[in-house]
Tab-separated table of C-alpha atoms and ligand atoms in Angstrom:
chain	number	residue	atom	x	y	z
A	1	MET	CA	54.244	20.773	88.619
A	2	ALA	CA	52.587	17.732	87.317
A	3	PRO	CA	49.479	16.476	89.838
A	4	SER	CA	50.703	14.122	92.144
A	5	SER	CA	47.806	12.019	92.241
A	6	ASP	CA	47.097	8.473	91.206
A	7	ARG	CA	45.007	8.663	88.248
A	8	ASP	CA	45.186	5.002	87.430
A	9	GLY	CA	46.614	5.853	84.058
A	10	ALA	CA	43.363	7.901	83.126
A	11	PRO	CA	43.621	10.741	81.211
A	12	LEU	CA	42.606	14.086	83.155
A	13	HIS	CA	39.997	16.044	81.579
A	14	VAL	CA	39.688	19.629	83.165
A	15	ALA	CA	37.093	21.901	82.103
A	16	ILE	CA	36.825	25.063	82.727
A	17	ILE	CA	33.890	27.648	82.619
A	18	MET	CA	36.138	30.988	81.823
A	19	ASP	CA	34.203	33.470	83.750
A	20	GLY	CA	34.906	37.051	84.455
A	21	ASN	CA	36.448	38.867	81.307
A	22	GLY	CA	33.816	41.357	81.342
A	23	ARG	CA	34.035	42.436	85.287
A	24	TRP	CA	37.810	42.575	84.755
A	25	ALA	CA	37.512	44.876	81.962
A	26	THR	CA	34.749	47.288	83.647
A	27	GLU	CA	37.107	47.169	87.192
A	28	ARG	CA	39.737	48.900	84.939
A	29	GLY	CA	37.031	51.638	82.815
A	30	TRP	CA	37.704	49.387	79.957
A	31	PRO	CA	35.213	48.299	77.347
A	32	ARG	CA	34.339	44.424	77.727
A	33	LEU	CA	35.429	43.121	74.792
A	34	ALA	CA	38.908	44.277	76.277
A	35	GLY	CA	38.707	41.531	78.936
A	36	HIS	CA	37.587	38.970	76.355
A	37	ARG	CA	40.545	40.003	74.108
A	38	GLU	CA	43.189	39.376	77.387
A	39	GLY	CA	40.926	36.392	78.246
A	40	ALA	CA	41.996	34.848	74.839
A	41	LYS	CA	45.736	35.157	75.539
A	42	ARG	CA	45.076	32.920	78.833
A	43	VAL	CA	43.283	30.366	76.955
A	44	LYS	CA	46.671	30.529	74.469
A	45	GLU	CA	48.510	29.936	77.918
A	46	ILE	CA	46.603	27.602	79.412
A	47	VAL	CA	46.535	25.061	76.335
A	48	SER	CA	49.987	25.120	75.766
A	49	ALA	CA	50.513	24.606	79.651
A	50	CYS	CA	48.249	21.326	79.648
A	51	PRO	CA	51.390	18.556	78.697
A	52	GLU	CA	53.407	20.032	81.654
A	53	LEU	CA	50.366	19.923	83.817
A	54	GLY	CA	49.458	16.730	83.132
A	55	VAL	CA	45.980	17.311	81.510
A	56	ASP	CA	45.013	15.453	78.351
A	57	TYR	CA	41.772	17.196	77.400
A	58	LEU	CA	40.704	20.843	78.145
A	59	THR	CA	37.670	21.687	77.070
A	60	ILE	CA	36.500	25.253	77.806
A	61	TYR	CA	33.445	27.309	77.672
A	62	ALA	CA	33.579	30.052	75.260
A	63	PHE	CA	29.632	30.833	74.590
A	64	SER	CA	26.706	29.760	75.776
A	65	THR	CA	23.316	29.086	74.416
A	66	GLU	CA	22.345	32.296	76.897
A	67	ASN	CA	25.345	34.480	75.856
A	68	TRP	CA	22.885	35.927	73.008
A	69	LYS	CA	21.270	37.590	74.947
A	70	ARG	CA	24.009	40.243	75.004
A	71	SER	CA	24.466	43.524	73.225
A	72	THR	CA	24.951	42.783	69.680
A	73	ALA	CA	28.692	44.648	69.702
A	74	GLU	CA	29.556	42.120	72.436
A	75	ILE	CA	28.437	39.353	70.082
A	76	LEU	CA	29.902	40.319	67.022
A	77	GLY	CA	32.969	41.182	69.231
A	78	LEU	CA	32.815	37.428	70.479
A	79	MET	CA	32.526	35.904	67.262
A	80	SER	CA	35.132	37.900	65.656
A	81	LEU	CA	37.757	36.847	68.280
A	82	PHE	CA	36.941	33.320	67.745
A	83	ARG	CA	37.778	33.480	64.085
A	84	ARG	CA	40.792	35.489	64.799
A	85	TYR	CA	42.132	33.181	67.327
A	86	ILE	CA	41.567	29.748	65.496
A	87	SER	CA	43.140	31.772	62.329
A	88	ARG	CA	46.369	33.315	64.376
A	89	GLU	CA	46.498	29.940	66.488
A	90	ALA	CA	46.583	27.471	63.731
A	91	ASP	CA	50.011	27.200	63.530
A	92	ARG	CA	51.166	26.954	67.254
A	93	MET	CA	48.334	23.992	67.606
A	94	SER	CA	49.928	22.113	65.092
A	95	ALA	CA	53.326	22.459	66.706
A	96	GLU	CA	52.498	21.697	69.932
A	97	GLY	CA	50.325	18.996	69.090
A	98	VAL	CA	46.535	20.233	69.979
A	99	ARG	CA	43.794	18.941	68.201
A	100	MET	CA	40.982	21.064	68.316
A	101	ARG	CA	37.700	20.568	68.377
A	102	PHE	CA	34.039	22.289	68.841
A	103	ILE	CA	30.954	21.643	70.986
A	104	GLY	CA	27.600	23.416	70.864
A	105	ASP	CA	25.233	24.119	68.236
A	106	ARG	CA	27.031	25.327	65.158
A	107	THR	CA	24.088	26.208	62.853
A	108	PRO	CA	23.232	29.760	63.985
A	109	LEU	CA	26.957	30.692	63.618
A	110	ASP	CA	28.115	32.930	60.873
A	111	PRO	CA	29.039	30.431	58.077
A	112	LYS	CA	32.691	31.787	57.929
A	113	LEU	CA	32.970	31.107	61.424
A	114	GLN	CA	31.416	27.683	60.595
A	115	ARG	CA	33.840	27.158	57.710
A	116	LEU	CA	37.002	27.850	60.006
A	117	MET	CA	35.784	25.369	62.808
A	118	GLY	CA	35.691	22.611	60.408
A	119	TRP	CA	38.848	23.691	58.676
A	120	ILE	CA	40.782	23.624	62.017
A	121	GLU	CA	39.148	20.609	63.022
A	122	SER	CA	40.079	18.410	60.432
A	123	ARG	CA	43.896	20.386	59.929
A	124	THR	CA	44.611	19.189	63.603
A	125	ALA	CA	42.568	15.743	63.332
A	126	ASP	CA	45.661	13.816	63.749
A	127	ASN	CA	47.280	15.809	66.800
A	128	THR	CA	47.211	13.857	69.839
A	129	ARG	CA	49.560	15.603	72.499
A	130	THR	CA	46.386	17.852	74.067
A	131	ASN	CA	42.952	17.473	72.947
A	132	LEU	CA	41.246	21.112	73.091
A	133	THR	CA	37.539	21.118	72.781
A	134	VAL	CA	36.076	24.762	72.366
A	135	ALA	CA	32.314	25.017	73.423
A	136	ILE	CA	30.559	27.763	71.612
A	137	ASN	CA	26.869	28.344	71.304
A	138	TYR	CA	26.914	25.335	73.981
A	139	GLY	CA	24.304	24.732	76.279
A	140	GLY	CA	23.910	21.349	78.158
A	141	ARG	CA	20.001	21.199	77.863
A	142	ASN	CA	20.500	22.036	74.285
A	143	GLU	CA	23.082	19.173	73.376
A	144	ILE	CA	20.559	16.964	75.501
A	145	THR	CA	17.861	17.687	73.383
A	146	ARG	CA	19.372	17.436	70.016
A	147	ALA	CA	20.745	13.879	71.189
A	148	ALA	CA	17.301	13.127	72.110
A	149	ARG	CA	15.957	13.954	68.605
A	150	ARG	CA	18.183	12.270	66.802
A	151	LEU	CA	17.745	9.231	68.704
A	152	ALA	CA	14.330	9.354	68.799
A	153	GLY	CA	14.542	9.740	64.989
A	154	ALA	CA	16.775	6.473	64.882
A	155	VAL	CA	14.085	4.833	66.864
A	156	ALA	CA	11.357	5.830	64.574
A	157	ARG	CA	13.013	4.912	61.116
A	158	GLY	CA	13.252	1.811	62.648
A	159	GLU	CA	17.142	1.468	62.721
A	160	MET	CA	17.390	1.113	66.562
A	161	ASP	CA	14.838	-0.307	69.631
A	162	PRO	CA	14.221	1.909	72.705
A	163	GLU	CA	16.073	-0.674	74.726
A	164	ASP	CA	18.994	0.565	72.528
A	165	ILE	CA	18.818	3.919	74.508
A	166	THR	CA	21.412	2.837	76.765
A	167	GLN	CA	23.515	5.505	78.842
A	168	GLU	CA	26.408	4.829	76.472
A	169	ALA	CA	24.343	5.115	73.840
A	170	ILE	CA	23.136	8.927	75.257
A	171	SER	CA	26.815	9.771	75.768
A	172	ALA	CA	27.883	8.712	72.373
A	173	ALA	CA	24.858	11.134	71.077
A	174	LEU	CA	26.353	13.775	72.545
A	175	ASP	CA	28.167	16.514	70.974
A	176	THR	CA	30.890	15.056	73.216
A	177	GLY	CA	30.388	12.262	71.643
A	178	ARG	CA	33.509	9.775	72.530
A	179	LEU	CA	35.735	12.221	74.705
A	180	PRO	CA	36.115	11.136	78.542
A	181	ASP	CA	33.862	12.713	81.238
A	182	PRO	CA	35.512	15.778	82.676
A	183	ASP	CA	37.116	14.842	86.339
A	184	LEU	CA	37.690	18.651	87.030
A	185	VAL	CA	35.368	21.354	86.423
A	186	VAL	CA	36.910	24.670	87.483
A	187	ARG	CA	35.107	28.100	87.271
A	188	THR	CA	36.594	31.453	88.142
A	189	SER	CA	35.542	35.181	88.919
A	190	GLY	CA	33.781	33.100	91.749
A	191	GLU	CA	30.581	32.595	91.143
A	192	THR	CA	29.707	29.043	91.877
A	193	ARG	CA	27.002	27.722	89.516
A	194	VAL	CA	26.993	25.620	86.688
A	195	SER	CA	25.255	27.919	83.894
A	196	ASN	CA	24.279	24.814	81.878
A	197	PHE	CA	27.847	23.491	81.217
A	198	LEU	CA	28.274	19.450	80.504
A	199	LEU	CA	25.400	18.801	82.546
A	200	TRP	CA	25.321	14.935	81.538
A	201	GLN	CA	29.034	14.776	81.882
A	202	ALA	CA	29.732	16.214	84.733
A	203	ALA	CA	27.699	13.825	86.837
A	204	TYR	CA	30.956	12.895	88.663
A	205	ALA	CA	33.051	15.705	88.190
A	206	GLU	CA	35.063	17.350	91.189
A	207	PHE	CA	34.609	21.411	91.136
A	208	GLU	CA	36.760	24.001	91.781
A	209	PHE	CA	35.544	27.688	91.956
A	210	THR	CA	38.241	30.059	92.394
A	211	PRO	CA	37.618	34.143	92.892
A	212	ILE	CA	40.324	34.692	90.326
A	213	MET	CA	38.846	36.772	86.943
A	214	TRP	CA	39.674	34.594	83.949
A	215	PRO	CA	41.916	37.388	82.025
A	216	ASP	CA	44.081	36.849	85.675
A	217	PHE	CA	44.114	33.307	85.398
A	218	ARG	CA	47.703	31.908	84.830
A	219	PRO	CA	49.212	28.065	84.437
A	220	ALA	CA	50.560	28.452	87.928
A	221	ASP	CA	46.881	29.150	88.790
A	222	LEU	CA	45.698	25.937	87.489
A	223	ALA	CA	49.002	23.997	88.390
A	224	GLU	CA	47.081	24.901	92.513
A	225	VAL	CA	43.835	23.886	91.582
A	226	LEU	CA	45.005	20.709	89.977
A	227	ASP	CA	47.067	19.795	93.487
A	228	ARG	CA	43.963	20.721	95.364
A	229	PHE	CA	42.138	18.088	92.919
A	230	ALA	CA	44.789	15.526	93.563
A	231	LEU	CA	43.955	15.419	97.339
A	232	ARG	CA	40.471	14.713	97.046
A	233	GLU	CA	39.037	11.088	96.783
A	234	ARG	CA	36.457	10.288	94.687
A	235	ARG	CA	34.188	7.609	95.646
A	236	PHE	CA	31.882	7.379	92.907
A	237	GLY	CA	28.652	6.150	94.928
A	238	ALA	CA	31.322	3.658	96.870
A	239	ALA	CA	31.663	3.725	100.866
A	240	ALA	CA	34.106	6.314	101.847
A	241	GLN	CA	38.043	4.852	102.750
B	301	IPE	C1	33.213	35.148	80.359
B	301	IPE	O1	32.996	36.489	80.975
B	301	IPE	C2	33.048	34.906	78.848
B	301	IPE	C3	32.114	34.647	78.546
B	301	IPE	C4	30.764	34.402	78.926
B	301	IPE	C5	31.679	34.946	76.896
B	301	IPE	P1	31.758	37.184	81.076
B	301	IPE	O2	31.785	38.103	79.988
B	301	IPE	O3	30.739	36.530	81.873
B	301	IPE	O4	32.317	38.218	82.038
B	301	IPE	P2	31.385	38.817	83.642
B	301	IPE	O5	30.930	37.423	84.558
B	301	IPE	O6	30.550	39.663	83.198
B	301	IPE	O7	32.591	39.280	84.436
B	302	IPE	C1	28.894	31.024	81.584
B	302	IPE	O1	29.334	32.517	81.805
B	302	IPE	C2	29.196	30.993	80.100
B	302	IPE	C3	30.904	30.952	79.898
B	302	IPE	C4	31.844	31.333	80.387
B	302	IPE	C5	31.084	31.440	78.162
B	302	IPE	P1	28.206	33.582	82.070
B	302	IPE	O2	28.877	34.789	82.455
B	302	IPE	O3	27.469	33.421	80.978
B	302	IPE	O4	27.198	32.700	83.184
B	302	IPE	P2	26.210	33.203	83.989
B	302	IPE	O5	25.228	34.151	83.024
B	302	IPE	O6	26.745	34.127	84.993
B	302	IPE	O7	25.197	32.284	84.591
B	303	MG	MG1	29.840	36.137	83.441
């Protein structure tokens, strides 16, 4: 099932905008949270399928800096789903060699959730098979702003010269730090926008949009998307073959 493309040995990084949970539930006459709960099951399956699919890095968008606009009930439901996912999946992730990390601004999150996030990051820090990164309270503009502030602080303290602010320095100052840039960004549910996800990192990513709602998205669907990705010619600005 691994994609057949020649990837020059580079790790494949797939980033997913998991969209459509709410509509999936509403279509069935269920509360939106039922869609999020079903969506969490798909996350487990997709994470477990990564090694077989040749995906070394999986980054998933779970909660954006804009998602605070939703009802308190939905926000609290999502936050408790994140807590439950971390506690219940910890053993499986360890068994499957999954290293879990988070990106986004965690400071406004519930302290209990913040503690769990730190706990699972250190517990899985030595795992190397699949690098799972979950974006919670993440926004590309927010991330770039925080990085710019940190770099400006370093310059102001005389620890850095303005000339030291290179593209590499900016990449390293982002939450994604030393993670490779995504090769492919997938968005489910038929929406064709980026919604503030990995704005800097996806500069040369390929994009795939599928009409499938996230709670219906299975590893076989990801395999199909990867097969299409494998047929693409990435040029990075060079002349076409
Ligand atoms: C994606 O599903 C999950 C989150 C944004 C948390 P949505 O909740 O956006 O589902 P739709 O787009 O309303 O169907
Ligand atoms: C993007 O989905 C954020 C996540 C998947 C977490 P949204 O459903 O929030 O995006 P918009 O509002 O349709 O752009
Ligand atoms: Mg949505």
